[in-house]
Amino acid sequence: MCRCLNISPGGYYAWKSRVSSARQQDNQRLGKHIKALHQQSDGVMGSPRIWKALRHQR
């Protein structure tokens, strides 16, 4: 796989063991929150309404 992606095995394992950045953790939390809002609306709520709901919760 490393040959196909043209990366070194050491670089891959260094990336794999690296701790997620604060930004990446925030994005994961936001994604989970968006999925929860969408599921709570039975899949009816689209991106404009989700965006408004997120802005309102701040």
PDB file of C-alpha atoms in Angstrom:
ATOM      1  CA  MET A   1       0.000   0.000   0.000  1.00  0.00           C
ATOM      2  CA  CYS A   2       2.827   2.409   0.848  1.00  0.00           C
ATOM      3  CA  ARG A   3       4.356   1.867  -2.599  1.00  0.00           C
ATOM      4  CA  CYS A   4       1.042   2.654  -4.298  1.00  0.00           C
ATOM      5  CA  LEU A   5       0.663   5.865  -2.272  1.00  0.00           C
ATOM      6  CA  ASN A   6       4.363   6.683  -2.669  1.00  0.00           C
ATOM      7  CA  ILE A   7       4.958   7.128   1.083  1.00  0.00           C
ATOM      8  CA  SER A   8       7.446   5.516   3.411  1.00  0.00           C
ATOM      9  CA  PRO A   9       6.250   2.895   5.906  1.00  0.00           C
ATOM     10  CA  GLY A  10       7.841   4.922   8.726  1.00  0.00           C
ATOM     11  CA  GLY A  11       5.898   8.011   7.661  1.00  0.00           C
ATOM     12  CA  TYR A  12       2.643   6.042   7.601  1.00  0.00           C
ATOM     13  CA  TYR A  13       3.145   4.620  11.076  1.00  0.00           C
ATOM     14  CA  ALA A  14       4.176   8.031  12.433  1.00  0.00           C
ATOM     15  CA  TRP A  15       0.954   9.510  11.023  1.00  0.00           C
ATOM     16  CA  LYS A  16      -1.120   6.610  12.351  1.00  0.00           C
ATOM     17  CA  SER A  17       0.193   6.990  15.916  1.00  0.00           C
ATOM     18  CA  ARG A  18      -0.092  10.802  15.958  1.00  0.00           C
ATOM     19  CA  VAL A  19      -2.672  12.326  18.338  1.00  0.00           C
ATOM     20  CA  SER A  20      -5.563  14.160  16.694  1.00  0.00           C
ATOM     21  CA  SER A  21      -5.245  17.938  16.642  1.00  0.00           C
ATOM     22  CA  ALA A  22      -7.689  20.128  18.558  1.00  0.00           C
ATOM     23  CA  ARG A  23      -9.208  21.237  15.241  1.00  0.00           C
ATOM     24  CA  GLN A  24      -9.748  17.647  14.130  1.00  0.00           C
ATOM     25  CA  GLN A  25     -11.360  16.772  17.474  1.00  0.00           C
ATOM     26  CA  ASP A  26     -13.696  19.788  17.170  1.00  0.00           C
ATOM     27  CA  ASN A  27     -14.649  18.735  13.641  1.00  0.00           C
ATOM     28  CA  GLN A  28     -15.450  15.216  14.851  1.00  0.00           C
ATOM     29  CA  ARG A  29     -17.659  16.566  17.655  1.00  0.00           C
ATOM     30  CA  LEU A  30     -19.433  18.894  15.233  1.00  0.00           C
ATOM     31  CA  GLY A  31     -20.011  16.031  12.781  1.00  0.00           C
ATOM     32  CA  LYS A  32     -21.559  13.893  15.499  1.00  0.00           C
ATOM     33  CA  HIS A  33     -23.780  16.775  16.562  1.00  0.00           C
ATOM     34  CA  ILE A  34     -24.924  17.363  12.975  1.00  0.00           C
ATOM     35  CA  LYS A  35     -25.732  13.662  12.530  1.00  0.00           C
ATOM     36  CA  ALA A  36     -27.713  13.676  15.791  1.00  0.00           C
ATOM     37  CA  LEU A  37     -29.770  16.705  14.684  1.00  0.00           C
ATOM     38  CA  HIS A  38     -30.462  15.080  11.330  1.00  0.00           C
ATOM     39  CA  GLN A  39     -31.535  11.800  12.963  1.00  0.00           C
ATOM     40  CA  GLN A  40     -33.732  13.600  15.514  1.00  0.00           C
ATOM     41  CA  SER A  41     -35.633  15.182  12.634  1.00  0.00           C
ATOM     42  CA  ASP A  42     -36.129  11.741  11.014  1.00  0.00           C
ATOM     43  CA  GLY A  43     -33.867  12.790   8.158  1.00  0.00           C
ATOM     44  CA  VAL A  44     -36.069  15.739   7.195  1.00  0.00           C
ATOM     45  CA  MET A  45     -33.820  18.556   8.359  1.00  0.00           C
ATOM     46  CA  GLY A  46     -31.475  19.774   5.641  1.00  0.00           C
ATOM     47  CA  SER A  47     -28.308  21.818   5.788  1.00  0.00           C
ATOM     48  CA  PRO A  48     -29.954  25.287   6.055  1.00  0.00           C
ATOM     49  CA  ARG A  49     -32.078  24.256   9.037  1.00  0.00           C
ATOM     50  CA  ILE A  50     -29.215  22.371  10.680  1.00  0.00           C
ATOM     51  CA  TRP A  51     -27.003  25.455  10.261  1.00  0.00           C
ATOM     52  CA  LYS A  52     -29.684  27.644  11.907  1.00  0.00           C
ATOM     53  CA  ALA A  53     -30.095  25.144  14.755  1.00  0.00           C
ATOM     54  CA  LEU A  54     -26.340  25.085  15.343  1.00  0.00           C
ATOM     55  CA  ARG A  55     -26.140  28.891  15.298  1.00  0.00           C
ATOM     56  CA  HIS A  56     -29.064  29.117  17.740  1.00  0.00           C
ATOM     57  CA  GLN A  57     -27.394  26.717  20.209  1.00  0.00           C
ATOM     58  CA  ARG A  58     -24.265  28.849  20.587  1.00  0.00           C
TER      59      ARG A  58
END
